[in-house]
């Protein structure tokens, strides 16, 4: 049996807000669960209006457990989005929201799971993969890993500078980045083959992004000979 | 506790009445699954009822097609908080399966098992009496692989993770045994109207 956390709703305080890209903002939240999750997991966030009306959504944790007592969420502002709109237009440092978790043990990685570790992210789907990369960098930089990351443009890519810096300094970490709207191509059989050649055959694969991206990437990997049972997927929607 | 400045985008009264707590309505059909779609060939597809390890009855695709058909129309609810209204499904009811196998349910619980490494537990009482089917059609067409085709369990009164995709069989168990998500903190029963998302709900 896998250890099951306590899913009570808890107050969390926003301690910092920073832009990540033109569409994505980072939120630091002070919460008791800050050191009690596995990279890749998400939290459920709940907002309550004056009259009791509520909305809930899921957000992946972007940070690795770092002893700060906080977690980082990275939220893309969607036009007309009920919850992401609140985070982008209304939320301020010092505000409290409710959250619970961590949730989603299947889509999570720790050093004991080993590698080679293949991460495939599209757009904001890189968020839970970033937590895995940060954790790997902090505690197990020797584990071979490769991030295949696709975003619309360089400017739309989340934490690309950080990821490039990691790939430059951490042994065994490679990055294949493709900007689909500025000359790069979408992830296809050739990109997947290049990733598998660079990394060697993975023992863990995590794919995250919008629904069509995840479906395409999963199919390409299975066609390239990766055992389906090694692949875990998470879809943000869209 | 109210969240400072949060107003929300309320749906019309009739929509809200049909939404279990914490859910919101979507028009598209999101996809949630733990891994890739398995490759399934209808020529070798089999659906098997088991009691523990012992097979009780099994059907080929053609045999399965010959079973009586059931249709259902209504709302579905996913634990990731979306609900979709007025969906139409067709397949073979759990009752008709047991009738064709000429058996009564040997235990009160079962695990629905997929062609991937997924499983989920459901009490027999929640499948019998016309409450569930093995669905093969969605909105009049064969269910696409992304939504669990060729055949998935369909238990619309529980959160959709109970409606295992790419169903391979149903395994009767003596006790209520946790499946894939239930082992990872999701609720053993999963009633959306009682918002039973996670173990402590
Ligand atoms: C496990 C998991 C992890 C996730 N992690 C992240 C993450 O790390 N970062 C992230 O950014 N997202 C993440 N998501 C997605 C997130 O949960 C939300 O789905 C997303 O933020 C959109 O929610 P929303 O309330 O802003 O938009 P919603 O209000 O749900 O609307 C979604 C879209 O539909 C449109 N829309 C729907 N109804 C209407 C209407 N009536 N009027 C106008 N427009 C409408 C909106 O404009 C918007 O574009 C994750 C999802 C899952 C399942």
PDB file of N, CA and C in Angstrom, chain A residues 45-108:
ATOM      1  N   UNK A  45      -6.932  23.336  -5.592  1.00  0.00           N
ATOM      2  CA  UNK A  45      -7.088  24.686  -5.048  1.00  0.00           C
ATOM      3  C   UNK A  45      -8.581  24.996  -5.012  1.00  0.00           C
ATOM      4  N   UNK A  46      -9.019  25.640  -3.930  1.00  0.00           N
ATOM      5  CA  UNK A  46     -10.447  25.977  -3.806  1.00  0.00           C
ATOM      6  C   UNK A  46     -10.598  27.453  -3.483  1.00  0.00           C
ATOM      7  N   UNK A  47     -11.450  28.119  -4.240  1.00  0.00           N
ATOM      8  CA  UNK A  47     -11.748  29.534  -4.015  1.00  0.00           C
ATOM      9  C   UNK A  47     -13.215  29.653  -3.607  1.00  0.00           C
ATOM     10  N   UNK A  48     -13.499  30.525  -2.662  1.00  0.00           N
ATOM     11  CA  UNK A  48     -14.866  30.674  -2.155  1.00  0.00           C
ATOM     12  C   UNK A  48     -15.299  32.131  -2.274  1.00  0.00           C
ATOM     13  N   UNK A  49     -16.458  32.356  -2.884  1.00  0.00           N
ATOM     14  CA  UNK A  49     -16.993  33.718  -2.982  1.00  0.00           C
ATOM     15  C   UNK A  49     -17.730  34.081  -1.691  1.00  0.00           C
ATOM     16  N   UNK A  50     -18.064  35.355  -1.537  1.00  0.00           N
ATOM     17  CA  UNK A  50     -18.748  35.848  -0.323  1.00  0.00           C
ATOM     18  C   UNK A  50     -20.009  35.042  -0.011  1.00  0.00           C
ATOM     19  N   UNK A  51     -20.747  34.673  -1.049  1.00  0.00           N
ATOM     20  CA  UNK A  51     -22.020  33.972  -0.815  1.00  0.00           C
ATOM     21  C   UNK A  51     -21.850  32.458  -0.701  1.00  0.00           C
ATOM     22  N   UNK A  52     -20.601  31.983  -0.646  1.00  0.00           N
ATOM     23  CA  UNK A  52     -20.386  30.550  -0.463  1.00  0.00           C
ATOM     24  C   UNK A  52     -20.130  29.778  -1.756  1.00  0.00           C
ATOM     25  N   UNK A  53     -20.360  30.422  -2.906  1.00  0.00           N
ATOM     26  CA  UNK A  53     -20.080  29.755  -4.186  1.00  0.00           C
ATOM     27  C   UNK A  53     -18.603  29.400  -4.264  1.00  0.00           C
ATOM     28  N   UNK A  54     -18.314  28.184  -4.765  1.00  0.00           N
ATOM     29  CA  UNK A  54     -16.921  27.739  -4.788  1.00  0.00           C
ATOM     30  C   UNK A  54     -16.496  27.232  -6.153  1.00  0.00           C
ATOM     31  N   UNK A  55     -15.205  27.350  -6.433  1.00  0.00           N
ATOM     32  CA  UNK A  55     -14.626  26.728  -7.627  1.00  0.00           C
ATOM     33  C   UNK A  55     -13.339  26.023  -7.224  1.00  0.00           C
ATOM     34  N   UNK A  56     -13.131  24.851  -7.820  1.00  0.00           N
ATOM     35  CA  UNK A  56     -11.918  24.069  -7.541  1.00  0.00           C
ATOM     36  C   UNK A  56     -11.203  23.741  -8.846  1.00  0.00           C
ATOM     37  N   UNK A  57      -9.873  23.771  -8.818  1.00  0.00           N
ATOM     38  CA  UNK A  57      -9.069  23.296  -9.946  1.00  0.00           C
ATOM     39  C   UNK A  57      -7.807  22.638  -9.410  1.00  0.00           C
ATOM     40  N   UNK A  58      -7.152  21.883 -10.278  1.00  0.00           N
ATOM     41  CA  UNK A  58      -5.889  21.232  -9.913  1.00  0.00           C
ATOM     42  C   UNK A  58      -4.709  22.021 -10.463  1.00  0.00           C
ATOM     43  N   UNK A  59      -3.622  22.124  -9.686  1.00  0.00           N
ATOM     44  CA  UNK A  59      -2.374  22.719 -10.180  1.00  0.00           C
ATOM     45  C   UNK A  59      -1.183  21.893  -9.719  1.00  0.00           C
ATOM     46  N   UNK A  60      -0.294  21.621 -10.652  1.00  0.00           N
ATOM     47  CA  UNK A  60       0.914  20.854 -10.354  1.00  0.00           C
ATOM     48  C   UNK A  60       1.858  21.695  -9.512  1.00  0.00           C
ATOM     49  N   UNK A  61       2.641  21.033  -8.688  1.00  0.00           N
ATOM     50  CA  UNK A  61       3.654  21.722  -7.901  1.00  0.00           C
ATOM     51  C   UNK A  61       4.909  21.840  -8.763  1.00  0.00           C
ATOM     52  N   UNK A  62       5.421  23.072  -8.908  1.00  0.00           N
ATOM     53  CA  UNK A  62       6.591  23.309  -9.758  1.00  0.00           C
ATOM     54  C   UNK A  62       7.894  23.181  -8.990  1.00  0.00           C
ATOM     55  N   UNK A  63       7.833  23.389  -7.672  1.00  0.00           N
ATOM     56  CA  UNK A  63       9.049  23.384  -6.861  1.00  0.00           C
ATOM     57  C   UNK A  63       9.362  21.970  -6.388  1.00  0.00           C
ATOM     58  N   UNK A  64      10.622  21.735  -6.050  1.00  0.00           N
ATOM     59  CA  UNK A  64      11.002  20.509  -5.340  1.00  0.00           C
ATOM     60  C   UNK A  64      10.955  20.840  -3.852  1.00  0.00           C
ATOM     61  N   UNK A  65      10.711  19.836  -3.003  1.00  0.00           N
ATOM     62  CA  UNK A  65      10.722  20.134  -1.563  1.00  0.00           C
ATOM     63  C   UNK A  65      12.079  20.768  -1.216  1.00  0.00           C
ATOM     64  N   UNK A  66      12.074  22.002  -0.693  1.00  0.00           N
ATOM     65  CA  UNK A  66      13.331  22.740  -0.542  1.00  0.00           C
ATOM     66  C   UNK A  66      13.504  23.324   0.860  1.00  0.00           C
ATOM     67  N   UNK A  67      12.672  22.887   1.792  1.00  0.00           N
ATOM     68  CA  UNK A  67      12.844  23.340   3.166  1.00  0.00           C
ATOM     69  C   UNK A  67      12.374  24.762   3.427  1.00  0.00           C
ATOM     70  N   UNK A  68      11.755  25.389   2.404  1.00  0.00           N
ATOM     71  CA  UNK A  68      11.345  26.785   2.569  1.00  0.00           C
ATOM     72  C   UNK A  68       9.974  26.915   3.218  1.00  0.00           C
ATOM     73  N   UNK A  69       9.296  25.800   3.389  1.00  0.00           N
ATOM     74  CA  UNK A  69       7.942  25.862   3.932  1.00  0.00           C
ATOM     75  C   UNK A  69       6.919  26.338   2.908  1.00  0.00           C
ATOM     76  N   UNK A  70       7.367  26.478   1.661  1.00  0.00           N
ATOM     77  CA  UNK A  70       6.457  26.937   0.612  1.00  0.00           C
ATOM     78  C   UNK A  70       6.499  25.987  -0.578  1.00  0.00           C
ATOM     79  N   UNK A  71       5.436  26.059  -1.392  1.00  0.00           N
ATOM     80  CA  UNK A  71       5.458  25.395  -2.693  1.00  0.00           C
ATOM     81  C   UNK A  71       5.252  26.459  -3.754  1.00  0.00           C
ATOM     82  N   UNK A  72       5.688  26.143  -4.966  1.00  0.00           N
ATOM     83  CA  UNK A  72       5.486  27.064  -6.082  1.00  0.00           C
ATOM     84  C   UNK A  72       4.483  26.462  -7.053  1.00  0.00           C
ATOM     85  N   UNK A  73       3.507  27.263  -7.456  1.00  0.00           N
ATOM     86  CA  UNK A  73       2.612  26.874  -8.539  1.00  0.00           C
ATOM     87  C   UNK A  73       2.902  27.796  -9.711  1.00  0.00           C
ATOM     88  N   UNK A  74       2.727  27.293 -10.939  1.00  0.00           N
ATOM     89  CA  UNK A  74       2.870  28.137 -12.120  1.00  0.00           C
ATOM     90  C   UNK A  74       1.576  28.040 -12.895  1.00  0.00           C
ATOM     91  N   UNK A  75       0.878  29.154 -12.975  1.00  0.00           N
ATOM     92  CA  UNK A  75      -0.475  29.130 -13.519  1.00  0.00           C
ATOM     93  C   UNK A  75      -0.554  29.968 -14.786  1.00  0.00           C
ATOM     94  N   UNK A  76      -1.049  29.328 -15.837  1.00  0.00           N
ATOM     95  CA  UNK A  76      -1.230  30.034 -17.109  1.00  0.00           C
ATOM     96  C   UNK A  76      -2.575  30.750 -17.073  1.00  0.00           C
ATOM     97  N   UNK A  77      -2.584  32.042 -17.383  1.00  0.00           N
ATOM     98  CA  UNK A  77      -3.829  32.797 -17.366  1.00  0.00           C
ATOM     99  C   UNK A  77      -4.625  32.533 -18.632  1.00  0.00           C
ATOM    100  N   UNK A  78      -5.799  31.910 -18.488  1.00  0.00           N
ATOM    101  CA  UNK A  78      -6.638  31.665 -19.655  1.00  0.00           C
ATOM    102  C   UNK A  78      -7.698  32.747 -19.718  1.00  0.00           C
ATOM    103  N   UNK A  79      -7.958  33.229 -20.926  1.00  0.00           N
ATOM    104  CA  UNK A  79      -8.968  34.263 -21.080  1.00  0.00           C
ATOM    105  C   UNK A  79     -10.323  33.734 -20.615  1.00  0.00           C
ATOM    106  N   UNK A  80     -10.965  34.429 -19.710  1.00  0.00           N
ATOM    107  CA  UNK A  80     -12.261  33.967 -19.195  1.00  0.00           C
ATOM    108  C   UNK A  80     -12.132  32.804 -18.228  1.00  0.00           C
ATOM    109  N   UNK A  81     -10.929  32.429 -17.883  1.00  0.00           N
ATOM    110  CA  UNK A  81     -10.727  31.292 -16.973  1.00  0.00           C
ATOM    111  C   UNK A  81     -11.157  31.664 -15.556  1.00  0.00           C
ATOM    112  N   UNK A  82     -12.004  30.845 -14.967  1.00  0.00           N
ATOM    113  CA  UNK A  82     -12.582  31.190 -13.677  1.00  0.00           C
ATOM    114  C   UNK A  82     -11.519  31.249 -12.575  1.00  0.00           C
ATOM    115  N   UNK A  83     -10.679  30.241 -12.504  1.00  0.00           N
ATOM    116  CA  UNK A  83      -9.690  30.181 -11.425  1.00  0.00           C
ATOM    117  C   UNK A  83      -8.354  30.796 -11.853  1.00  0.00           C
ATOM    118  N   UNK A  84      -7.873  30.472 -13.054  1.00  0.00           N
ATOM    119  CA  UNK A  84      -6.599  31.066 -13.490  1.00  0.00           C
ATOM    120  C   UNK A  84      -6.767  32.576 -13.620  1.00  0.00           C
ATOM    121  N   UNK A  85      -7.965  33.019 -14.014  1.00  0.00           N
ATOM    122  CA  UNK A  85      -8.237  34.453 -14.110  1.00  0.00           C
ATOM    123  C   UNK A  85      -8.133  35.125 -12.747  1.00  0.00           C
ATOM    124  N   UNK A  86      -8.659  34.471 -11.728  1.00  0.00           N
ATOM    125  CA  UNK A  86      -8.530  35.008 -10.362  1.00  0.00           C
ATOM    126  C   UNK A  86      -7.054  35.150 -10.005  1.00  0.00           C
ATOM    127  N   UNK A  87      -6.275  34.118 -10.272  1.00  0.00           N
ATOM    128  CA  UNK A  87      -4.857  34.171  -9.899  1.00  0.00           C
ATOM    129  C   UNK A  87      -4.138  35.289 -10.656  1.00  0.00           C
ATOM    130  N   UNK A  88      -4.485  35.491 -11.902  1.00  0.00           N
ATOM    131  CA  UNK A  88      -3.754  36.487 -12.693  1.00  0.00           C
ATOM    132  C   UNK A  88      -4.201  37.907 -12.429  1.00  0.00           C
ATOM    133  N   UNK A  89      -5.501  38.093 -12.167  1.00  0.00           N
ATOM    134  CA  UNK A  89      -5.998  39.464 -12.092  1.00  0.00           C
ATOM    135  C   UNK A  89      -6.242  39.953 -10.672  1.00  0.00           C
ATOM    136  N   UNK A  90      -6.486  39.055  -9.735  1.00  0.00           N
ATOM    137  CA  UNK A  90      -6.925  39.500  -8.406  1.00  0.00           C
ATOM    138  C   UNK A  90      -5.935  39.145  -7.291  1.00  0.00           C
ATOM    139  N   UNK A  91      -5.389  37.950  -7.337  1.00  0.00           N
ATOM    140  CA  UNK A  91      -4.568  37.479  -6.211  1.00  0.00           C
ATOM    141  C   UNK A  91      -3.379  38.395  -5.960  1.00  0.00           C
ATOM    142  N   UNK A  92      -3.110  38.621  -4.679  1.00  0.00           N
ATOM    143  CA  UNK A  92      -1.961  39.444  -4.269  1.00  0.00           C
ATOM    144  C   UNK A  92      -1.222  38.743  -3.147  1.00  0.00           C
ATOM    145  N   UNK A  93       0.024  39.151  -2.976  1.00  0.00           N
ATOM    146  CA  UNK A  93       0.802  38.642  -1.848  1.00  0.00           C
ATOM    147  C   UNK A  93       0.044  38.965  -0.556  1.00  0.00           C
ATOM    148  N   UNK A  94      -0.043  37.984   0.346  1.00  0.00           N
ATOM    149  CA  UNK A  94      -0.763  38.178   1.605  1.00  0.00           C
ATOM    150  C   UNK A  94      -2.163  37.578   1.566  1.00  0.00           C
ATOM    151  N   UNK A  95      -2.678  37.276   0.361  1.00  0.00           N
ATOM    152  CA  UNK A  95      -3.995  36.642   0.264  1.00  0.00           C
ATOM    153  C   UNK A  95      -3.901  35.180   0.693  1.00  0.00           C
ATOM    154  N   UNK A  96      -5.011  34.683   1.254  1.00  0.00           N
ATOM    155  CA  UNK A  96      -5.075  33.260   1.597  1.00  0.00           C
ATOM    156  C   UNK A  96      -6.017  32.561   0.629  1.00  0.00           C
ATOM    157  N   UNK A  97      -5.649  31.358   0.223  1.00  0.00           N
ATOM    158  CA  UNK A  97      -6.553  30.500  -0.546  1.00  0.00           C
ATOM    159  C   UNK A  97      -6.591  29.159   0.183  1.00  0.00           C
ATOM    160  N   UNK A  98      -7.436  28.244  -0.294  1.00  0.00           N
ATOM    161  CA  UNK A  98      -7.437  26.914   0.317  1.00  0.00           C
ATOM    162  C   UNK A  98      -6.841  25.920  -0.667  1.00  0.00           C
ATOM    163  N   UNK A  99      -6.106  24.966  -0.126  1.00  0.00           N
ATOM    164  CA  UNK A  99      -5.619  23.895  -0.981  1.00  0.00           C
ATOM    165  C   UNK A  99      -5.582  22.585  -0.224  1.00  0.00           C
ATOM    166  N   UNK A 100      -5.532  21.499  -0.975  1.00  0.00           N
ATOM    167  CA  UNK A 100      -5.336  20.193  -0.349  1.00  0.00           C
ATOM    168  C   UNK A 100      -4.507  19.296  -1.251  1.00  0.00           C
ATOM    169  N   UNK A 101      -3.888  18.306  -0.646  1.00  0.00           N
ATOM    170  CA  UNK A 101      -3.038  17.409  -1.399  1.00  0.00           C
ATOM    171  C   UNK A 101      -1.905  16.927  -0.521  1.00  0.00           C
ATOM    172  N   UNK A 102      -0.820  16.405  -1.061  1.00  0.00           N
ATOM    173  CA  UNK A 102      -0.579  16.256  -2.491  1.00  0.00           C
ATOM    174  C   UNK A 102      -1.408  15.125  -3.094  1.00  0.00           C
ATOM    175  N   UNK A 103      -1.688  15.244  -4.389  1.00  0.00           N
ATOM    176  CA  UNK A 103      -2.560  14.305  -5.081  1.00  0.00           C
ATOM    177  C   UNK A 103      -1.823  13.749  -6.301  1.00  0.00           C
ATOM    178  N   UNK A 104      -2.121  12.494  -6.631  1.00  0.00           N
ATOM    179  CA  UNK A 104      -1.640  11.958  -7.903  1.00  0.00           C
ATOM    180  C   UNK A 104      -0.310  11.230  -7.825  1.00  0.00           C
ATOM    181  N   UNK A 105      -0.237  10.207  -6.987  1.00  0.00           N
ATOM    182  CA  UNK A 105       1.012   9.469  -6.810  1.00  0.00           C
ATOM    183  C   UNK A 105       1.528   8.741  -8.038  1.00  0.00           C
ATOM    184  N   UNK A 106       0.655   8.488  -9.024  1.00  0.00           N
ATOM    185  CA  UNK A 106       1.134   7.747 -10.193  1.00  0.00           C
ATOM    186  C   UNK A 106       2.064   8.604 -11.027  1.00  0.00           C
ATOM    187  N   UNK A 107       1.773   9.892 -11.089  1.00  0.00           N
ATOM    188  CA  UNK A 107       2.585  10.804 -11.885  1.00  0.00           C
ATOM    189  C   UNK A 107       3.575  11.494 -10.947  1.00  0.00           C
ATOM    190  N   UNK A 108       4.552  10.738 -10.476  1.00  0.00           N
ATOM    191  CA  UNK A 108       5.531  11.328  -9.564  1.00  0.00           C
ATOM    192  C   UNK A 108       6.819  10.539  -9.653  1.00  0.00           C
TER     193      UNK A 108
END
